[in-house]
Coordinates of C-alpha atoms and ligand atoms in Angstrom, one line a residue:
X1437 CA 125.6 72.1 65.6
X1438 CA 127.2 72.5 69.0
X1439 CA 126.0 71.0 72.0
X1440 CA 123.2 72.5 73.9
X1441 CA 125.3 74.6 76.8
X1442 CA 124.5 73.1 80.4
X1443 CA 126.0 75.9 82.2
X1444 CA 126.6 79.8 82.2
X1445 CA 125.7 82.7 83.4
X1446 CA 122.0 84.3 82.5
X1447 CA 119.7 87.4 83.2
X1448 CA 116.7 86.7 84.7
X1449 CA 114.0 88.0 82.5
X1450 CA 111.3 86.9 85.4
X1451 CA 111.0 86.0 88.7
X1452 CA 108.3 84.7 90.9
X1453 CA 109.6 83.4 94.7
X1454 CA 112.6 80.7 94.2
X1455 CA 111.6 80.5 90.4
X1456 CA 111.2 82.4 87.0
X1457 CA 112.9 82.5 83.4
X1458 CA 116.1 83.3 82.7
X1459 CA 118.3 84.3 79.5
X1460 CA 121.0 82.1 78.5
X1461 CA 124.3 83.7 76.6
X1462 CA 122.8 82.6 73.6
X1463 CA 119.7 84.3 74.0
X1464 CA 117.5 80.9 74.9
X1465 CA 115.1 81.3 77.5
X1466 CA 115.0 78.8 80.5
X1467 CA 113.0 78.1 83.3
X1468 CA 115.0 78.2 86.4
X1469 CA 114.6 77.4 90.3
X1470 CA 117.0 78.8 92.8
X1471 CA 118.8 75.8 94.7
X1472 CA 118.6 76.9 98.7
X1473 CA 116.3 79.6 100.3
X1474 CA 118.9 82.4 100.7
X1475 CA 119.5 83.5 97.3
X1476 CA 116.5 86.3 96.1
X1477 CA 116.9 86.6 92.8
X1478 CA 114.7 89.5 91.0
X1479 CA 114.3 90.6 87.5
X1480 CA 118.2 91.7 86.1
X1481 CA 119.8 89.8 88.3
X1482 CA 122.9 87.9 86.7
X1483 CA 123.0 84.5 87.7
X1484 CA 125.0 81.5 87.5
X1485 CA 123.3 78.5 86.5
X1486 CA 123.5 74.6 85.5
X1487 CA 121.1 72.3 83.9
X1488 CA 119.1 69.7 86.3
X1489 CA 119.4 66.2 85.6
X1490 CA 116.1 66.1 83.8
X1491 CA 118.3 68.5 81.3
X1492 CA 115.2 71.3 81.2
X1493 CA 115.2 72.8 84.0
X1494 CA 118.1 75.4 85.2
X1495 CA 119.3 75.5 89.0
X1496 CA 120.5 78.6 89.9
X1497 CA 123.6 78.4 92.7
X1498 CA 124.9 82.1 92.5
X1499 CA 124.0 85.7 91.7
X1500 CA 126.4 87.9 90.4
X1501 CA 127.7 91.1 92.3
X1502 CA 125.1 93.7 91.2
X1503 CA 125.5 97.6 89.9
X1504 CA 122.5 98.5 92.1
X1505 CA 119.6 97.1 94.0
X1506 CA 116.0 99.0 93.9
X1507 CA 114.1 98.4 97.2
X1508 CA 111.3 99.0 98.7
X1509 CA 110.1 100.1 102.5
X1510 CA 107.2 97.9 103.0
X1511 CA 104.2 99.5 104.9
X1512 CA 104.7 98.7 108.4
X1513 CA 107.7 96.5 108.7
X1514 CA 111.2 96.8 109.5
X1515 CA 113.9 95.9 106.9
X1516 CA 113.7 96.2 102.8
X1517 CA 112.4 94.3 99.9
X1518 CA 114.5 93.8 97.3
X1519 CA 112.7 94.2 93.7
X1520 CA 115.2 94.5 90.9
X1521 CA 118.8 94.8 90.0
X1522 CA 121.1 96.6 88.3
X1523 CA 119.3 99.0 86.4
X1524 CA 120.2 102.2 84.3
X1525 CA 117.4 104.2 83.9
X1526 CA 114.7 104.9 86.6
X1527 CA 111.2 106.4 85.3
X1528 CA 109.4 108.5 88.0
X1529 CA 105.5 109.1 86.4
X1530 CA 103.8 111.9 87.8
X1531 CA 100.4 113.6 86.2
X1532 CA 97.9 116.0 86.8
X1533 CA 96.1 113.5 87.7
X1534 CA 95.9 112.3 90.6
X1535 CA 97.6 115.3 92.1
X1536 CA 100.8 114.8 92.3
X1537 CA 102.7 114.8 95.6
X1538 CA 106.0 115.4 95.5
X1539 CA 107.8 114.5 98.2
X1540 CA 107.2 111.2 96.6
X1541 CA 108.7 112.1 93.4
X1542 CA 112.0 113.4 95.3
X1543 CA 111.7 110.2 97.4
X1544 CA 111.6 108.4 94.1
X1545 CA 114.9 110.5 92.4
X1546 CA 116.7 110.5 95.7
X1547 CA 117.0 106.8 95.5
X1548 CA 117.7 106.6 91.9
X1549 CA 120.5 109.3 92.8
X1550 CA 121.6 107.2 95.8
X1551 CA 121.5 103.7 93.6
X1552 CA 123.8 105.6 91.0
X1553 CA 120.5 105.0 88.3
X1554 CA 120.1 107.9 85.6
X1555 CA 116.6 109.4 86.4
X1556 CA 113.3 110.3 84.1
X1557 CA 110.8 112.0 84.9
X1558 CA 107.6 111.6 82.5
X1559 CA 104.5 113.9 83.5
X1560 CA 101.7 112.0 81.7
X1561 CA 98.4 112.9 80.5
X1562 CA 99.8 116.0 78.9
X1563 CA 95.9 116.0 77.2
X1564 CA 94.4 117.3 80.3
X1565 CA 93.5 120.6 80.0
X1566 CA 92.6 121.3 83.2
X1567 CA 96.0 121.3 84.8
X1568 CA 96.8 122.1 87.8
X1569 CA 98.5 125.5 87.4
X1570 CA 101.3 124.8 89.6
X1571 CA 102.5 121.7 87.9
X1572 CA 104.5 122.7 85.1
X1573 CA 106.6 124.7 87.3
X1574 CA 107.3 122.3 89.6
X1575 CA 108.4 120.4 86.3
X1576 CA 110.6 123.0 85.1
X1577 CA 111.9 122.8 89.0
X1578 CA 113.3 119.8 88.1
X1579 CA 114.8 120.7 84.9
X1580 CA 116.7 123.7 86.6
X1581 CA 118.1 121.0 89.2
X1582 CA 119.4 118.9 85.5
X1583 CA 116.7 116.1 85.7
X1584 CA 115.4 115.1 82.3
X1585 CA 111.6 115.6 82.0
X1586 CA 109.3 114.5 79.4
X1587 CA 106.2 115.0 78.7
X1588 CA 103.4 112.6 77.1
X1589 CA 100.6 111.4 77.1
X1590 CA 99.7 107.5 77.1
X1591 CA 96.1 108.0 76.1
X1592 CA 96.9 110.4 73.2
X1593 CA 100.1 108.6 71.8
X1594 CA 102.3 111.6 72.4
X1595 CA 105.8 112.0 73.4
X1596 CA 106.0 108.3 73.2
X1597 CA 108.9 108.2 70.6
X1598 CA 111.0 110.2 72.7
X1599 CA 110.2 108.4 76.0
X1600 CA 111.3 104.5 73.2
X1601 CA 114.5 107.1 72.9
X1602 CA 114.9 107.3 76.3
X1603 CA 115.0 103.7 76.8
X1604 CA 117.0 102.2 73.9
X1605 CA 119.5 99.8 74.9
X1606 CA 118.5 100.5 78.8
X1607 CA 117.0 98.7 81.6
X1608 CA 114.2 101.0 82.5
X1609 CA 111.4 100.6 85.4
X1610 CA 108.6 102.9 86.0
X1611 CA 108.0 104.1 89.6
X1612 CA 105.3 106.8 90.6
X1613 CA 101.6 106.9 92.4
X1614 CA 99.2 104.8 91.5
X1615 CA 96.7 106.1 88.9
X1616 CA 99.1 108.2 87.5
X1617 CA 99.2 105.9 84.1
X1618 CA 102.4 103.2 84.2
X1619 CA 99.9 100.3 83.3
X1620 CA 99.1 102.9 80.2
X1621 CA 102.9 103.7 79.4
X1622 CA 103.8 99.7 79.6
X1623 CA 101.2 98.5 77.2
X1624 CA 102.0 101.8 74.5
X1625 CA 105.5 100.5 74.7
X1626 CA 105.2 96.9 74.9
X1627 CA 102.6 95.8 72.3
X1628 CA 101.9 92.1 73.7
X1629 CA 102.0 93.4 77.8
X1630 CA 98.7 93.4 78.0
X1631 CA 98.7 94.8 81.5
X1632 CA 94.9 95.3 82.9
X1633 CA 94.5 99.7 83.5
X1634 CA 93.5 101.2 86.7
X1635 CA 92.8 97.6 88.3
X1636 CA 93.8 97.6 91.4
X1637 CA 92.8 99.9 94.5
X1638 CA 96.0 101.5 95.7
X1639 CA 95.1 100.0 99.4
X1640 CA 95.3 96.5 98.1
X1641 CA 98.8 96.9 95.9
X1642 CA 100.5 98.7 98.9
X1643 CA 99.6 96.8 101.6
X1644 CA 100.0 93.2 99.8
X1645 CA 103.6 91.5 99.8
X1646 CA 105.4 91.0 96.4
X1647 CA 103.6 87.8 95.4
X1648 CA 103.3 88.9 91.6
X1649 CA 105.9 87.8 89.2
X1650 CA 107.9 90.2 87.6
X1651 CA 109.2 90.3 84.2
X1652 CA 111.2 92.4 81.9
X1653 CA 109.6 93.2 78.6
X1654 CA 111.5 93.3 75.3
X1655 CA 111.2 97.0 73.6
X1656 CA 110.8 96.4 70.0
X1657 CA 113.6 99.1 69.1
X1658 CA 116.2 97.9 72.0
X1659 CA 116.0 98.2 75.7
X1660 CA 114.2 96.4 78.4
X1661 CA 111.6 97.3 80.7
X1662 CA 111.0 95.8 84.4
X1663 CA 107.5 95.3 85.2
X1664 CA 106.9 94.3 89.1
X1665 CA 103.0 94.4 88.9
X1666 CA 102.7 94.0 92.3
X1667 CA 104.7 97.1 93.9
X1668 CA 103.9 100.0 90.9
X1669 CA 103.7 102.6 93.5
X1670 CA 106.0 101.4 96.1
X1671 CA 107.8 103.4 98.9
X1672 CA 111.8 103.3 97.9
X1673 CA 114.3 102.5 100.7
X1674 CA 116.7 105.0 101.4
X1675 CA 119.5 103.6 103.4
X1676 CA 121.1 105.9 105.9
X1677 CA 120.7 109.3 107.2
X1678 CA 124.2 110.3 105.9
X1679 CA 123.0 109.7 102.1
X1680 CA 119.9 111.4 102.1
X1681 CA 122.0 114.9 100.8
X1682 CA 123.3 112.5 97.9
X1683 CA 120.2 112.3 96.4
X1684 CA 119.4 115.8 96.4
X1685 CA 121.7 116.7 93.8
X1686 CA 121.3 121.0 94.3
X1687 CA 122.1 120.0 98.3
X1688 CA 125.1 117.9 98.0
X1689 CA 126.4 120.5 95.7
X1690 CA 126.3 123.0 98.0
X1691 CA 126.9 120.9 100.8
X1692 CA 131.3 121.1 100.3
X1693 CA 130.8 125.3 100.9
X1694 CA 129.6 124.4 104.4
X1695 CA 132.0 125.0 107.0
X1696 CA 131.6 121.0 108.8
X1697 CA 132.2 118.4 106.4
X1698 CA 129.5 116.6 108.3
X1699 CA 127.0 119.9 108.1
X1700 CA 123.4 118.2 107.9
X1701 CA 122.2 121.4 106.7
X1702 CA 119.6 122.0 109.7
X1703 CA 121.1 124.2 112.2
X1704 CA 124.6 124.5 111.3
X1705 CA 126.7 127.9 111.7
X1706 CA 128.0 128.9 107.5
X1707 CA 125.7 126.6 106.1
X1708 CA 125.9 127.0 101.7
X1709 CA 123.0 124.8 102.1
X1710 CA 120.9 127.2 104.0
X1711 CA 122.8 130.4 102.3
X1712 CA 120.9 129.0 98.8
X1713 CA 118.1 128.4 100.4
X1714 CA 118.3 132.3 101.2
X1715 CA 118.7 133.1 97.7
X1716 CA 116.6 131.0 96.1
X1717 CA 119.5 128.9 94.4
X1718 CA 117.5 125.7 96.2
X1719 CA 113.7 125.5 96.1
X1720 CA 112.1 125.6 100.1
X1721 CA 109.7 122.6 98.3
X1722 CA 112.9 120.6 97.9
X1723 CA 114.5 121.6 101.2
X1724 CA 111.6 120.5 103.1
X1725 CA 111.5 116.8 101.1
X1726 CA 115.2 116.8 102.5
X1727 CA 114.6 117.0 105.7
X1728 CA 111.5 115.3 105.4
X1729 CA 113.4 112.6 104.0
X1730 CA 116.1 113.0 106.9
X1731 CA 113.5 112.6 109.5
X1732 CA 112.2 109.1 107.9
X1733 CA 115.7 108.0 107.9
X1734 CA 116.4 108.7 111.3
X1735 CA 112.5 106.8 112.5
X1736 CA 111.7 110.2 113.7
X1737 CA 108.3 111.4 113.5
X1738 CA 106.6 113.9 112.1
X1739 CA 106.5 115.5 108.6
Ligands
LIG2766 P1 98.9 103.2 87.1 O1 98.2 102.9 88.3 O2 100.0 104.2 87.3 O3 99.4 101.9 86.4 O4 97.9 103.9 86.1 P2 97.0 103.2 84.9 O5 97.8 103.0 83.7 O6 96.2 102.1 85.5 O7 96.0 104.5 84.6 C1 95.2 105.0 85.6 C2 94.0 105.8 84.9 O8 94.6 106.9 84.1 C3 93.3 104.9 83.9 O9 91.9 105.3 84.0 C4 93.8 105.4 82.5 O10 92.9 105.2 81.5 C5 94.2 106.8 82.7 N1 95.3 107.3 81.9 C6 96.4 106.7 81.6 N2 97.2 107.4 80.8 C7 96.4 108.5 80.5 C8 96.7 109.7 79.6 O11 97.7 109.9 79.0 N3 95.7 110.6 79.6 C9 94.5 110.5 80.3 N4 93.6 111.4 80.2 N5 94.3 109.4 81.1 C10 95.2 108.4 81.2
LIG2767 ZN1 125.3 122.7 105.4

């Protein structure tokens, strides 16, 4: 048998503060504690570990470069929150229920966009009859722009297998309002999550600073899920002004027939953006979550 390994690189599989669990090479799971206060290590991280002297207890020194960071904008503060790494498949839930708003589902596919993250977006509680009317045409909005859209329904059991499909052998979070059913989603895919339903007042969650562990959940057919209980229906960070277009995939694709380079698209002479918008080639609804978007970016106010 060969000796039990002391060092090596891992994937944190949870993460609470300076501590959480992490998964060897070999697949064994150990407890670690970051060594220092300047490392934040979430959920996906990569990190470089070595056994303590007590020989059960990993000290992580090191993280390693990551694919992509998601973050948040906390309420009220300056600066971002950092709450998991190097994902490849970012879930934005919507439903009929709770209306849906969405500037906060472009908000959400902007920064998967802008993060380099494949998007999904899941409408859920396809059993509601009384839809609103307007919804499924906002979805098939989305699948004009190329987003993949699914649509299921936790409560019911439906369109489940597809959304397992969706996730094999990917690192998948969901993202989206509260109440719109994630907590449902998790524990249909995740048979021992467990997660409590409709708990929490949104109030509480948005206000409240991650203090929740995280964790990724094993999918029984392949694939992992990141949970962050805490920040469900979290604002996303979007970095600079300059990359809002990149996540508004119909926008930037316009954007190189604009006669600047630098066009924002606003009040530009021989804007393409603004020529499609003409013609219908780009939705107004997205248009406006652009600019929208720009505004935030730039601190501005209004909306
Ligand atoms: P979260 O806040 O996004 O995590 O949403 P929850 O999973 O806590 O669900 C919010 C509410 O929606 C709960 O009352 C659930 O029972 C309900 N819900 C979740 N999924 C479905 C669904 O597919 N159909 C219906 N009708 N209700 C659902
Ligand atoms: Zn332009």
């Amino acid at each position: 048998m060969p000796d039990r390994q002391t060092t090596g690189t891992g994937l944190v599989v949870a993460a609470h503060g300076r501590r959480g669990t992490l998964e060897t090479e070999s697949a064994d799971r150990l407890q670690y504690l970051v060594r220092g206060r300047r490392l934040k290590v979430v959920c996906g991280d990569h990190v470089k570990w070595e056994l303590d002297d007590t020989g059960k207890l990993a000290i992580v020194s090191g993280i390693k470069p990551r694919i992509n960071m998601l973050e948040r904008q906390p309420p009220g503060r300056t600066g971002t929150e950092l709450l998991a790494a190097n994902l490849s498949l970012l879930i934005v839930v919507c439903a009929p229920q709770p209306v849906t708003d969405w500037f906060i589902v472009d908000r959400y596919l902007c920064s998967g966009e802008i993060m380099g993250c494949r998007s999904l977006l899941i409408s859920n509680k396809s059993d509601l009859c009384e839809h609103d009317p307007d919804h499924d045409a906002k979805l098939r909005e989305y699948v004009r722009i190329g987003y993949e859209c699914l649509s299921v329904s936790a409560q019911k059991n439906q369109g489940i297998e597809a959304l397992r499909k969706a996730l094999h052998e990917q690192i998948g979070i969901f993202v989206g309002q509260s109440g719109v059913g994630k907590s449902s989603l998790i524990n249909r895919l995740v048979p021992d999550a467990n997660i409590v339903v409709g708990s929490v007042s949104t109030a509480t969650r948005e206000g409240k600073h991650t203090t929740t562990a995280s964790v990724m959940h094993d999918l029984p057919e392949g694939g992992r899920l990141i949970d962050t209980p805490g920040v469900r229906d979290f604002m996303p960070a979007v970095p600079e002004p300059q990359s809002v277009q990149a996540g508004f995939p119909e926008i930037l694709a316009a954007a190189g027939r604009c006669r600047f380079t630098d066009c924002h698209h606003l009040r530009e002479p021989d804007c393409a953006v603004k020529q499609a918008l003409q013609s219908g080639a780009i939705s107004k609804r997205r248009y406006e979550s652009y600019r929208r978007l720009l505004r935030a970016v730039n601190g501005q106010q209004g909306s």
